[in-house]
Short mmCIF file of C-alpha atoms in Angstrom, two decimals:
data_model
loop_
_atom_site.label_atom_id
_atom_site.label_comp_id
_atom_site.label_asym_id
_atom_site.label_seq_id
_atom_site.Cartn_x
_atom_site.Cartn_y
_atom_site.Cartn_z
CA MET A 1 -34.07 -104.99 58.16
CA LYS A 2 -36.82 -105.64 56.29
CA THR A 3 -36.77 -101.76 56.38
CA ARG A 4 -33.49 -101.42 54.86
CA ASN A 5 -34.92 -103.82 52.55
CA LEU A 6 -38.28 -101.79 51.35
CA PHE A 7 -36.26 -99.17 51.01
CA VAL A 8 -32.81 -100.46 48.49
CA ILE A 9 -35.78 -102.27 46.67
CA SER A 10 -38.05 -98.34 46.68
CA ALA A 11 -35.05 -97.12 45.28
CA LEU A 12 -34.58 -99.27 42.72
CA ALA A 13 -37.95 -99.01 41.18
CA ALA A 14 -37.30 -95.11 41.10
CA SER A 15 -34.32 -95.95 39.33
CA VAL A 16 -35.36 -97.37 36.28
CA CYS A 17 -38.58 -95.50 36.54
CA PHE A 18 -37.28 -93.46 36.41
CA ALA A 19 -34.76 -94.30 33.05
CA ALA A 20 -37.56 -95.19 31.36
CA ASP A 21 -38.51 -90.94 30.58
CA GLY A 22 -34.97 -90.42 30.10
CA SER A 23 -35.38 -93.13 27.20
CA THR A 24 -38.14 -91.40 25.18
CA SER A 25 -36.02 -87.90 25.49
CA SER A 26 -35.24 -87.26 21.15
CA PRO A 27 -32.01 -88.98 19.97
CA THR A 28 -30.73 -86.47 19.17
CA GLY A 29 -29.45 -84.72 22.12
CA GLY A 30 -30.97 -81.62 20.87
CA SER A 31 -32.54 -78.54 24.03
CA GLU A 32 -34.98 -81.24 24.55
CA ALA A 33 -32.97 -84.08 25.14
CA ALA A 34 -30.13 -81.95 26.92
CA GLU A 35 -32.41 -80.61 29.93
CA ILE A 36 -32.46 -81.52 33.12
CA ASP A 37 -35.19 -82.42 35.56
CA LYS A 38 -36.18 -80.34 36.98
CA VAL A 39 -36.86 -80.18 40.65
CA PRO A 40 -39.97 -78.22 42.69
CA ALA A 41 -38.03 -74.51 43.75
CA SER A 42 -40.25 -75.33 47.46
CA THR A 43 -38.20 -78.62 47.77
CA GLU A 44 -34.42 -77.28 46.74
CA GLN A 45 -35.30 -74.73 49.05
CA SER A 46 -35.94 -76.81 51.99
CA ARG A 47 -33.03 -78.93 50.23
CA SER A 48 -29.96 -76.41 50.12
CA GLU A 49 -31.07 -74.00 52.89
CA PRO A 50 -30.13 -75.45 56.70
CA VAL A 51 -32.98 -74.85 58.83
CA GLU A 52 -32.28 -72.91 61.58
CA GLY A 53 -32.09 -74.11 64.70
CA ALA A 54 -30.97 -78.01 62.82
CA ALA A 55 -28.92 -80.56 64.34
CA GLU A 56 -25.32 -80.96 62.51
CA GLN A 57 -26.96 -83.30 59.14
CA THR A 58 -25.52 -87.02 59.77
CA VAL A 59 -22.81 -89.01 57.05
CA ALA A 60 -26.09 -90.31 56.44
CA GLU A 61 -27.26 -87.96 55.75
CA LYS A 62 -24.85 -85.98 53.78
CA CYS A 63 -24.52 -88.71 51.42
CA LEU A 64 -28.20 -88.28 51.05
CA ALA A 65 -26.87 -84.83 50.23
CA ALA A 66 -24.05 -84.83 48.18
CA VAL A 67 -26.50 -87.98 45.39
CA GLU A 68 -29.56 -85.72 44.96
CA ASN A 69 -27.55 -83.04 44.60
CA ALA A 70 -25.51 -84.97 41.72
CA GLY A 71 -28.32 -86.25 39.66
CA LYS A 72 -30.01 -82.71 39.71
CA ALA A 73 -26.78 -82.32 36.76
CA ILE A 74 -28.70 -86.04 34.28
CA PRO A 75 -29.34 -84.87 31.27
CA SER A 76 -32.64 -86.35 31.57
CA ASN A 77 -31.33 -89.23 28.03
CA ALA A 78 -28.39 -89.84 30.55
CA VAL A 79 -30.24 -93.44 31.08
CA THR A 80 -27.17 -94.55 32.66
CA ALA A 81 -27.05 -92.31 34.96
CA LYS A 82 -30.21 -92.08 36.39
CA PHE A 83 -29.99 -96.13 37.13
CA THR A 84 -25.97 -95.81 39.33
CA TYR A 85 -28.77 -92.05 40.16
CA GLY A 86 -30.88 -95.47 42.03
CA GLU A 87 -28.27 -97.54 43.59
CA ALA A 88 -26.53 -94.60 45.15
CA LEU A 89 -30.34 -93.55 47.15
CA ALA A 90 -29.93 -97.30 48.17
CA ASN A 91 -25.69 -96.89 49.42
CA ALA A 92 -27.89 -93.59 50.79
CA GLY A 93 -30.10 -96.12 52.83
CA GLU A 94 -28.10 -98.99 54.15
CA LEU A 95 -25.59 -95.93 55.03
CA SER A 96 -28.29 -95.39 57.41
CA TYR A 97 -29.19 -98.41 58.50
CA ALA A 98 -25.37 -99.19 59.31
CA LEU A 99 -25.29 -95.73 61.47
CA GLU A 100 -28.13 -96.55 63.70
CA LYS A 101 -26.35 -100.24 64.49
CA ASP A 102 -23.34 -98.92 64.78
CA PRO A 103 -21.56 -96.36 64.53
CA GLU A 104 -18.02 -96.36 63.81
CA SER A 105 -18.32 -100.12 62.24
CA ALA A 106 -16.35 -101.01 59.00
CA THR A 107 -18.94 -101.26 56.94
CA VAL A 108 -20.50 -97.52 57.65
CA GLN A 109 -16.46 -96.39 56.47
CA THR A 110 -16.42 -98.91 53.14
CA LEU A 111 -20.60 -97.50 52.30
CA THR A 112 -19.61 -93.66 53.31
CA ALA A 113 -17.13 -94.73 50.59
CA ASN A 114 -19.28 -96.14 47.87
CA CYS A 115 -21.73 -93.21 48.65
CA ASP A 116 -18.13 -90.56 47.06
CA THR A 117 -17.63 -93.28 44.80
CA TYR A 118 -21.76 -93.11 43.15
CA VAL A 119 -21.75 -88.95 42.87
CA LYS A 120 -18.01 -88.85 41.19
CA LEU A 121 -19.61 -91.81 38.68
CA ILE A 122 -22.71 -89.80 38.54
CA ALA A 123 -21.18 -87.17 37.50
CA ALA A 124 -18.50 -88.66 35.42
CA GLN A 125 -21.73 -90.70 33.38
CA ALA A 126 -23.72 -86.52 33.20
CA GLU A 127 -21.03 -85.06 31.07
CA THR A 128 -20.48 -87.92 29.08
CA GLN A 129 -24.27 -87.65 28.04
CA ALA A 130 -23.78 -83.57 27.62
CA LEU A 131 -20.84 -84.06 25.39
CA ARG A 132 -22.34 -87.13 22.69
CA ASN A 133 -25.86 -84.13 23.37
CA ARG A 134 -23.39 -81.56 21.96
CA THR A 135 -21.77 -83.68 19.66
CA ALA A 136 -25.02 -84.89 17.77
CA GLU A 137 -26.37 -80.23 18.57
CA ASN A 138 -23.33 -79.91 16.13
CA TRP A 139 -24.05 -82.47 13.42
CA GLU A 140 -27.52 -81.11 12.68
CA LYS A 141 -25.91 -77.69 12.38
CA ARG A 142 -23.81 -79.21 9.60
CA ALA A 143 -26.35 -80.93 7.73
CA ALA A 144 -28.29 -78.24 8.04
CA THR A 145 -25.87 -75.70 6.44
CA ALA A 146 -25.36 -78.18 4.25
CA ARG A 147 -29.03 -79.17 3.30
CA SER A 148 -28.98 -74.37 2.41
CA ILE A 149 -26.17 -74.57 0.25
CA GLU A 150 -28.78 -77.33 -1.27
CA ALA A 151 -31.18 -74.94 -2.22
CA ILE A 152 -28.67 -71.99 -3.34
CA GLN A 153 -27.05 -73.81 -5.82
CA GLU A 154 -30.79 -75.36 -7.10
CA GLN A 155 -31.29 -71.66 -7.38
CA ILE A 156 -27.70 -70.94 -9.19
CA ASN A 157 -29.23 -73.80 -11.67
CA GLN A 158 -32.99 -72.63 -11.44
CA ALA A 159 -30.66 -69.31 -13.08
CA ARG A 160 -29.28 -70.84 -16.12
CA SER A 161 -31.85 -72.94 -17.80
CA GLY A 162 -34.16 -69.73 -17.42
CA LYS A 163 -34.35 -66.67 -19.91
CA VAL A 164 -34.62 -64.27 -17.53
CA ASN A 165 -33.74 -60.78 -17.32
CA ASP A 166 -30.16 -60.12 -16.13
CA LEU A 167 -29.52 -62.89 -16.48
CA GLU A 168 -25.72 -62.86 -15.80
CA ALA A 169 -26.08 -60.12 -13.60
CA GLU A 170 -27.61 -62.91 -11.61
CA LYS A 171 -25.76 -65.47 -12.19
CA ALA A 172 -22.86 -63.06 -10.85
CA LYS A 173 -24.76 -62.44 -7.63
CA LEU A 174 -25.69 -65.58 -7.17
CA GLN A 175 -22.32 -66.87 -7.55
CA ASP A 176 -21.19 -64.17 -4.88
CA GLN A 177 -23.70 -65.21 -2.41
CA GLY A 178 -22.74 -69.12 -2.80
CA ALA A 179 -18.36 -68.33 -2.73
CA ARG A 180 -19.21 -66.04 0.76
CA LEU A 181 -21.65 -69.82 1.89
CA GLN A 182 -18.54 -71.72 0.72
CA ALA A 183 -16.43 -70.11 2.64
CA GLU A 184 -18.55 -69.86 5.27
CA MET A 185 -19.10 -73.64 5.23
CA GLN A 186 -15.27 -74.49 4.63
CA GLN A 187 -14.85 -72.03 8.51
CA ASN A 188 -17.70 -73.78 9.63
CA GLN A 189 -16.90 -76.83 8.94
CA GLU A 190 -12.45 -76.60 10.50
CA LYS A 191 -15.14 -75.09 13.24
CA PHE A 192 -16.48 -78.42 13.50
CA GLN A 193 -13.77 -80.51 13.60
CA ALA A 194 -11.87 -78.86 15.44
CA GLU A 195 -15.04 -79.41 18.09
CA ALA A 196 -15.53 -82.85 17.36
CA ALA A 197 -11.66 -83.19 18.13
CA ALA A 198 -11.92 -82.19 21.92
CA GLN A 199 -14.83 -83.50 22.13
CA GLN A 200 -14.36 -86.97 21.27
CA ALA A 201 -10.77 -85.73 23.84
CA ALA A 202 -12.86 -85.37 26.32
CA LEU A 203 -15.56 -88.47 26.08
CA LYS A 204 -12.02 -90.58 25.83
CA ALA A 205 -10.63 -88.71 29.97
CA ALA A 206 -14.71 -89.00 30.98
CA SER A 207 -15.07 -92.74 28.79
CA LYS A 208 -11.87 -93.84 31.43
CA ARG A 209 -12.60 -92.09 34.62
CA GLU A 210 -15.84 -93.62 34.36
CA ALA A 211 -13.81 -96.28 33.95
CA ASP A 212 -12.35 -96.32 36.29
CA LEU A 213 -14.48 -95.21 39.56
CA GLN A 214 -16.73 -97.90 38.12
CA LYS A 215 -13.60 -100.18 38.91
CA GLN A 216 -13.37 -98.78 42.61
CA GLN A 217 -16.88 -98.88 42.47
CA ALA A 218 -16.35 -102.85 42.93
CA ASP A 219 -12.74 -103.04 45.21
CA LEU A 220 -15.89 -101.30 47.53
CA GLN A 221 -18.74 -104.07 46.97
CA LYS A 222 -16.28 -106.50 47.62
CA GLN A 223 -14.55 -105.51 50.28
CA LEU A 224 -17.87 -104.87 51.85
CA GLU A 225 -19.18 -107.97 51.07
CA ALA A 226 -15.35 -109.85 52.22
CA GLU A 227 -16.25 -107.94 55.98
CA LYS A 228 -20.34 -108.97 56.41
CA LYS A 229 -18.91 -112.61 55.16
CA ALA A 230 -15.77 -112.41 58.36
CA LEU A 231 -18.66 -110.99 60.63
CA ALA A 232 -20.98 -113.90 60.13
CA GLU A 233 -18.84 -116.12 60.53
CA GLU A 234 -16.78 -114.77 64.20
CA ARG A 235 -20.55 -114.58 65.36
CA ALA A 236 -21.42 -118.36 64.31
CA LYS A 237 -17.73 -119.65 65.94
CA ALA A 238 -19.13 -117.33 68.74
CA GLU A 239 -21.99 -118.80 69.00
CA VAL A 240 -20.00 -122.68 68.80
CA ARG A 241 -17.71 -121.60 71.93
CA GLN A 242 -20.38 -120.24 74.11
CA ALA A 243 -22.27 -123.14 73.86
CA GLU A 244 -19.45 -125.42 74.87
CA ALA A 245 -19.04 -123.47 77.44
CA MET A 246 -22.57 -122.78 78.46
CA ASN A 247 -22.91 -127.38 78.64
CA LYS A 248 -19.11 -127.18 81.02
CA LEU A 249 -20.58 -124.12 83.61
CA ASN A 250 -23.50 -126.69 83.65
CA GLU A 251 -21.97 -129.07 85.43
CA LEU A 252 -20.97 -126.37 88.55
CA GLN A 253 -25.24 -125.91 88.35
CA SER A 254 -26.43 -126.86 92.45
CA LYS A 255 -29.08 -125.07 95.22
CA LEU A 256 -26.49 -121.91 95.24
CA ILE A 257 -25.02 -121.64 91.55
CA GLN A 258 -27.73 -121.06 88.60
CA VAL A 259 -26.64 -121.48 85.21
CA THR A 260 -28.80 -120.07 83.07
CA LYS A 261 -29.21 -118.17 79.04
CA ASP A 262 -31.00 -114.94 78.51
CA ALA A 263 -29.55 -111.95 75.43
CA ARG A 264 -26.74 -110.65 77.53
CA GLY A 265 -25.17 -114.79 77.43
CA ILE A 266 -25.17 -117.28 79.97
CA ILE A 267 -25.96 -116.02 83.43
CA LEU A 268 -24.21 -117.70 86.86
CA SER A 269 -26.80 -116.57 89.66
CA MET A 270 -24.44 -117.54 92.77
CA SER A 271 -26.61 -117.02 96.56
CA ASP A 272 -25.96 -114.88 98.97
CA ILE A 273 -25.23 -118.41 101.50
CA LEU A 274 -21.44 -118.75 99.94
CA PHE A 275 -20.99 -115.46 101.43
CA ASP A 276 -19.89 -114.89 105.32
CA VAL A 277 -23.47 -113.01 107.16
CA ASN A 278 -22.94 -109.60 106.19
CA LYS A 279 -20.17 -109.65 105.01
CA ALA A 280 -17.89 -109.80 101.04
CA SER A 281 -15.98 -112.64 101.85
CA LEU A 282 -15.15 -115.34 100.13
CA LYS A 283 -16.29 -119.01 101.78
CA ALA A 284 -14.51 -121.92 100.44
CA ASP A 285 -17.42 -123.43 98.65
CA LEU A 286 -17.30 -119.90 95.93
CA LYS A 287 -13.52 -120.27 96.07
CA THR A 288 -14.03 -124.23 94.29
CA SER A 289 -16.62 -122.61 92.34
CA LEU A 290 -15.46 -120.13 90.47
CA ALA A 291 -11.53 -121.58 90.58
CA LYS A 292 -14.00 -123.41 87.61
CA VAL A 293 -15.33 -120.85 85.60
CA ALA A 294 -11.95 -119.41 86.04
CA GLY A 295 -10.22 -122.53 84.04
CA ILE A 296 -13.22 -122.35 81.48
CA LEU A 297 -12.23 -118.55 81.61
CA SER A 298 -8.79 -119.22 81.42
CA VAL A 299 -9.71 -122.06 77.73
CA TYR A 300 -11.41 -119.21 75.72
CA GLN A 301 -10.48 -116.37 76.03
CA GLN A 302 -12.93 -114.81 73.93
CA PHE A 303 -14.91 -114.44 76.93
CA ASN A 304 -15.58 -110.55 79.30
CA VAL A 305 -17.22 -111.36 82.66
CA SER A 306 -18.90 -108.58 84.05
CA ILE A 307 -19.75 -109.43 87.47
CA GLU A 308 -23.20 -107.77 89.60
CA GLY A 309 -23.69 -107.98 93.89
CA ASN A 310 -27.99 -107.92 94.27
CA THR A 311 -29.15 -107.42 97.88
CA ASP A 312 -32.60 -107.87 98.95
CA ASN A 313 -34.26 -104.50 100.46
CA THR A 314 -33.03 -105.49 104.47
CA GLY A 315 -31.18 -102.14 105.59
CA SER A 316 -29.93 -98.84 104.16
CA ALA A 317 -29.55 -98.21 100.28
CA GLU A 318 -25.76 -96.95 101.32
CA HIS A 319 -25.08 -100.23 103.17
CA ASN A 320 -26.19 -102.45 100.07
CA MET A 321 -24.88 -100.49 97.25
CA LYS A 322 -21.78 -101.33 99.15
CA LEU A 323 -21.97 -104.33 100.37
CA SER A 324 -22.64 -106.20 97.17
CA GLN A 325 -20.03 -103.60 95.39
CA GLN A 326 -17.24 -105.32 97.62
CA ARG A 327 -18.51 -108.37 96.93
CA ALA A 328 -18.29 -107.94 92.91
CA ASP A 329 -15.45 -106.44 94.02
CA ASN A 330 -14.43 -109.46 95.85
CA VAL A 331 -15.33 -111.90 93.47
CA LYS A 332 -13.22 -109.92 90.18
CA ASN A 333 -10.45 -110.61 92.71
CA PHE A 334 -10.35 -113.84 93.18
CA LEU A 335 -10.71 -114.76 88.93
CA VAL A 336 -7.36 -112.62 88.39
CA GLU A 337 -6.00 -114.03 90.80
CA GLN A 338 -6.59 -117.59 89.34
CA GLY A 339 -5.23 -116.22 86.54
CA ILE A 340 -7.63 -113.83 84.61
CA ASP A 341 -6.90 -110.64 83.21
CA ALA A 342 -8.57 -107.57 85.19
CA GLY A 343 -9.24 -106.58 81.19
CA ARG A 344 -11.83 -109.26 80.66
CA LEU A 345 -13.67 -108.11 83.50
CA THR A 346 -15.16 -105.75 85.07
CA ALA A 347 -17.95 -105.36 89.16
CA LYS A 348 -20.48 -103.27 89.30
CA GLY A 349 -22.69 -103.63 92.43
CA LEU A 350 -26.27 -103.05 91.92
CA GLY A 351 -27.54 -102.97 95.58
CA MET A 352 -31.67 -103.54 96.19
CA THR A 353 -32.43 -101.64 91.97
CA MET A 354 -32.49 -104.86 90.37
CA PRO A 355 -34.11 -107.42 92.40
CA ILE A 356 -35.87 -110.16 90.44
CA ALA A 357 -38.39 -111.35 93.01
CA ASP A 358 -40.85 -110.29 95.85
CA ASN A 359 -38.82 -108.99 98.48
CA LYS A 360 -42.36 -109.19 100.86
CA THR A 361 -41.28 -113.04 101.41
CA LYS A 362 -37.89 -114.74 103.40
CA GLU A 363 -37.80 -116.99 98.89
CA GLY A 364 -38.06 -113.72 97.94
CA ARG A 365 -34.73 -111.95 99.93
CA GLN A 366 -33.13 -115.44 99.58
CA LYS A 367 -33.37 -115.16 95.85
CA ASN A 368 -32.96 -111.60 95.37
CA ARG A 369 -29.03 -112.27 97.73
CA ARG A 370 -27.06 -112.89 94.82
CA VAL A 371 -23.88 -112.52 92.68
CA ASP A 372 -24.45 -113.33 88.81
CA LEU A 373 -21.99 -113.75 86.71
CA VAL A 374 -22.45 -112.75 83.27
CA ILE A 375 -20.52 -114.42 80.71
CA GLN A 376 -20.40 -113.11 76.75
CA ASP A 377 -18.12 -114.68 73.62
CA LYS A 378 -16.64 -110.82 72.16
CA ALA A 379 -17.40 -111.14 68.84
CA LEU A 380 -21.79 -111.44 70.32
CA GLN A 381 -20.92 -107.71 72.25
CA GLN A 382 -19.69 -106.37 69.29
CA ASN A 383 -22.46 -107.36 66.70
CA ALA A 384 -25.07 -107.40 69.29
CA GLU A 385 -29.03 -105.37 69.51
CA PRO A 386 -28.78 -102.09 71.62
CA ALA A 387 -29.54 -103.44 74.97
CA ALA A 388 -32.89 -103.30 76.35
CA GLU A 389 -33.22 -101.34 79.15
CA PRO A 390 -32.84 -102.34 82.40
CA ALA A 391 -36.16 -104.37 84.27
CA ALA A 392 -38.30 -102.71 86.60
CA PRO A 393 -38.44 -103.44 89.79
CA ALA A 394 -40.03 -106.64 90.80
CA GLU A 395 -43.93 -105.84 92.53
CA GLY A 396 -44.53 -105.92 95.93
CA ALA A 397 -40.61 -104.46 96.17
CA ALA A 398 -40.15 -102.58 99.76
CA PRO A 399 -38.61 -98.53 99.01
CA GLU A 400 -35.89 -97.99 100.17
CA ALA A 401 -35.05 -97.93 103.58
CA LYS A 402 -35.09 -94.66 105.74
#
């Protein structure tokens, strides 16, 4: 989370600097204002040319590439587009973080849609500023033509008032030149008016597209916030449910059944004394406890249960694996008989691969001979961080029997 926040802050700071550079450009939108920010040739080549043997781009990388490509077309004086470019970079950072957390989440889909909207919005804002720059250039050309005509008119006036040889000829020449310039000015005026009308229509259309894109972006942002709020509320409810269930399950605490809680959820560890010796059949005491567990699971339909069978290192690895799987399956089948949906249950035999105590002692082997029920709310499972690697065997655990 800290990394993502730093990335977002850096992107926004970059957009502010980018916009500040653009605000110092020529306000008339001349050739300097219309010039697009340059990117070093080496950087361009590294972005546009795929590296031989490189892996397929992720959604976040494609998003970032699209945003950077759109940023190349931003005029130097397009302040709004540069701010949007910074927001788009921040959105790409959030998308990269969301992909690492859960590639299938609704947040990834929303941020991906945001990215597409940002790219379109940047293009619309850049096009709008480019139209404004061209309009400013045309007004400058018109002013230059007017100044030229004024200078020629001044020359005509000087010729009329001065004592110059061949005054009439010069006058006719100047009048002819003035007529040509007047005709040229009229032609330029008509051309300018036509271009101005077309540019105005294009500017209006671009403004409408920009407004539509901004509205779409706002709607997507609201949807993302609503999804985040819903996830937080669901997680809070799940934690309350799990705490309530923990209180009820604590009533089963005994020498043979241990109730604990860790990152995986609520753990019920049942001693193998509750099974017949070297068999998988359930004793009456275990059935009674499991019936109570089934009653709690019936109340909390949002809970899933992972049933894990474990043994010590006495006997062969193959025999222990088979015995632990049979015990886990029998516990699962009993819970199903009590009305628990089988889709909420998983059973797995781990044999002697996951000891929690030293197999060199009698007490350690007794602790290792157990069946664990790992109970967790579905909402907490969906939002949980990636699980850690399985713990290494306890120190002193004996090697696999031959």
